[in-house]
Tab-separated table of C-alpha atoms in Angstrom:
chain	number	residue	atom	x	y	z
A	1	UNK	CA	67.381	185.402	136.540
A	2	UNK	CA	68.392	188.677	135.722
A	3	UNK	CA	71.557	190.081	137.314
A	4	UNK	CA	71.968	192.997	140.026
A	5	UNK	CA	72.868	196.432	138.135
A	6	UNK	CA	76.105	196.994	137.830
A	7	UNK	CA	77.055	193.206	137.491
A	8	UNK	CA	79.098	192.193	134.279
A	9	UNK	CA	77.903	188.984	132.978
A	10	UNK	CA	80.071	186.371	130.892
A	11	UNK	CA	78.158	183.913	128.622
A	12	UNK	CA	79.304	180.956	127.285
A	13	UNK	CA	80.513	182.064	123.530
A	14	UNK	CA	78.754	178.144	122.706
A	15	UNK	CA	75.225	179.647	124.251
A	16	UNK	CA	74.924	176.246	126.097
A	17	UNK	CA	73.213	178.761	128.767
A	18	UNK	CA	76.085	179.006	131.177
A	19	UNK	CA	77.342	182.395	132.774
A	20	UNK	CA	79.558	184.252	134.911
A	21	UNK	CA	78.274	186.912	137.078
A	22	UNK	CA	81.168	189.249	138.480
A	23	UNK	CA	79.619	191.640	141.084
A	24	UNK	CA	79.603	195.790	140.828
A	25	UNK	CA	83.140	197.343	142.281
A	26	UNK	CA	82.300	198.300	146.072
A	27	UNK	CA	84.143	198.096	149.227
A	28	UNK	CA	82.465	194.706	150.217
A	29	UNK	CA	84.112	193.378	146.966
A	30	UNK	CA	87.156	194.754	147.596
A	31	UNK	CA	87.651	192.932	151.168
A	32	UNK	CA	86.239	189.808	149.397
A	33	UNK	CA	89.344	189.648	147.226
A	34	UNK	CA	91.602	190.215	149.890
A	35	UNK	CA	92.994	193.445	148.034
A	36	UNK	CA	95.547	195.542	150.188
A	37	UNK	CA	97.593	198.386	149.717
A	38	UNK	CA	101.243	198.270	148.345
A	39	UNK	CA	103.302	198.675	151.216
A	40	UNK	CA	105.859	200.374	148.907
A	41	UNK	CA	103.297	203.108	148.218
A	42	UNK	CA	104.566	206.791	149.025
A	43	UNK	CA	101.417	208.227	149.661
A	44	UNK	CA	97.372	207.380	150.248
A	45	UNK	CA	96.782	208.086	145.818
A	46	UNK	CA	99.630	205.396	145.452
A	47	UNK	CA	97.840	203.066	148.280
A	48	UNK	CA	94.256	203.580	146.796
A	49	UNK	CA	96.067	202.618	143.362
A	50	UNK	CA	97.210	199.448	144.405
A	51	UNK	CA	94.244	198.400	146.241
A	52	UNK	CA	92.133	198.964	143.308
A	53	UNK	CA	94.481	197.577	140.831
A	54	UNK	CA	95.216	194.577	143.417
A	55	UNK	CA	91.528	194.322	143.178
A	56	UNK	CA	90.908	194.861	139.508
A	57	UNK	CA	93.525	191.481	138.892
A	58	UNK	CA	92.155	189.171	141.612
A	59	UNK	CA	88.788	189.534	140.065
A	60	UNK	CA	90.247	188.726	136.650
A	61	UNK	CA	91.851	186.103	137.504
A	62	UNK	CA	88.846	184.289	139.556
A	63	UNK	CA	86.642	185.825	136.308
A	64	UNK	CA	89.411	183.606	133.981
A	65	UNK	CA	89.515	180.794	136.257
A	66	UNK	CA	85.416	180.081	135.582
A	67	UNK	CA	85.887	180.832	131.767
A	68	UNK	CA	88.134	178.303	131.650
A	69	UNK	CA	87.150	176.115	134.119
A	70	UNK	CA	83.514	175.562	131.935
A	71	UNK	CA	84.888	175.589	128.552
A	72	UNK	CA	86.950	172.489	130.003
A	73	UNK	CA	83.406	170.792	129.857
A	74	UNK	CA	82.789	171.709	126.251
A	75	UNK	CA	84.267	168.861	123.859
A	76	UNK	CA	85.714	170.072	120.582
A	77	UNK	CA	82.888	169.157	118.335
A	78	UNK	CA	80.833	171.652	120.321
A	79	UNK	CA	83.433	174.227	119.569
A	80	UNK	CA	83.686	173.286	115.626
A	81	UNK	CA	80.168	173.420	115.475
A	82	UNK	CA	79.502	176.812	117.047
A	83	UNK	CA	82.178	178.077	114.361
A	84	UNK	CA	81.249	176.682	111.823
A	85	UNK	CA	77.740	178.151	112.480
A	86	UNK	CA	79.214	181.386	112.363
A	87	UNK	CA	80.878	181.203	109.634
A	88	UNK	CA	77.856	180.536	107.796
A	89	UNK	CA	76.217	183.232	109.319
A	90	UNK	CA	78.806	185.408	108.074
A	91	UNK	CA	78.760	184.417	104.700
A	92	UNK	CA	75.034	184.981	104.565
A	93	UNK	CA	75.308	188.459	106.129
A	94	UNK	CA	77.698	189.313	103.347
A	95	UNK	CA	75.735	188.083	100.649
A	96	UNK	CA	72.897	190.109	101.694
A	97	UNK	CA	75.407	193.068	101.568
């Protein structure tokens, strides 16, 4: 299924098929992460600042918590396999060069 414009899609680096779909920026999203201003701010530029860099983390961290949270179900012969794949696909690539 292909994902809405503007969303930002993490794949698996092992291509097992699993993803991450983080949603366009909007004011929706913004709610959904429970971003608020700084009460320290001085001024509305410093309050729009915070929310969106408030914002920016939350999503970063939930985007870092799935990332992590599936490569837990990975074992470590799926990882040494998917480099060693690459390394040979390197090594190719630069004999061709």
């Amino acid at each position: 299924m292909t994902p809405a414009p503007g969303t930002t899609r993490y794949l698996c680096p092992l291509e097992c098929g699993w993803h991450h779909d983080v949603p366009p920026p909007s004011f929706d999203r913004i709610a959904e992460l429970g971003a608020t201003a700084d009460p320290a701010a001085r001024d509305i530029h410093e309050a729009i600042s915070s929310v969106a860099t408030r914002a920016c983390l939350a999503e970063a961290e939930q985007t870092e918590t799935a990332l992590r949270d599936h490569l837990a179900t990975h074992t470590t012969e799926q990882f040494v396999r998917v480099i060693h794949d690459l390394r040979v696909e390197v090594a190719a690539l630069k004999a061709s060069a």
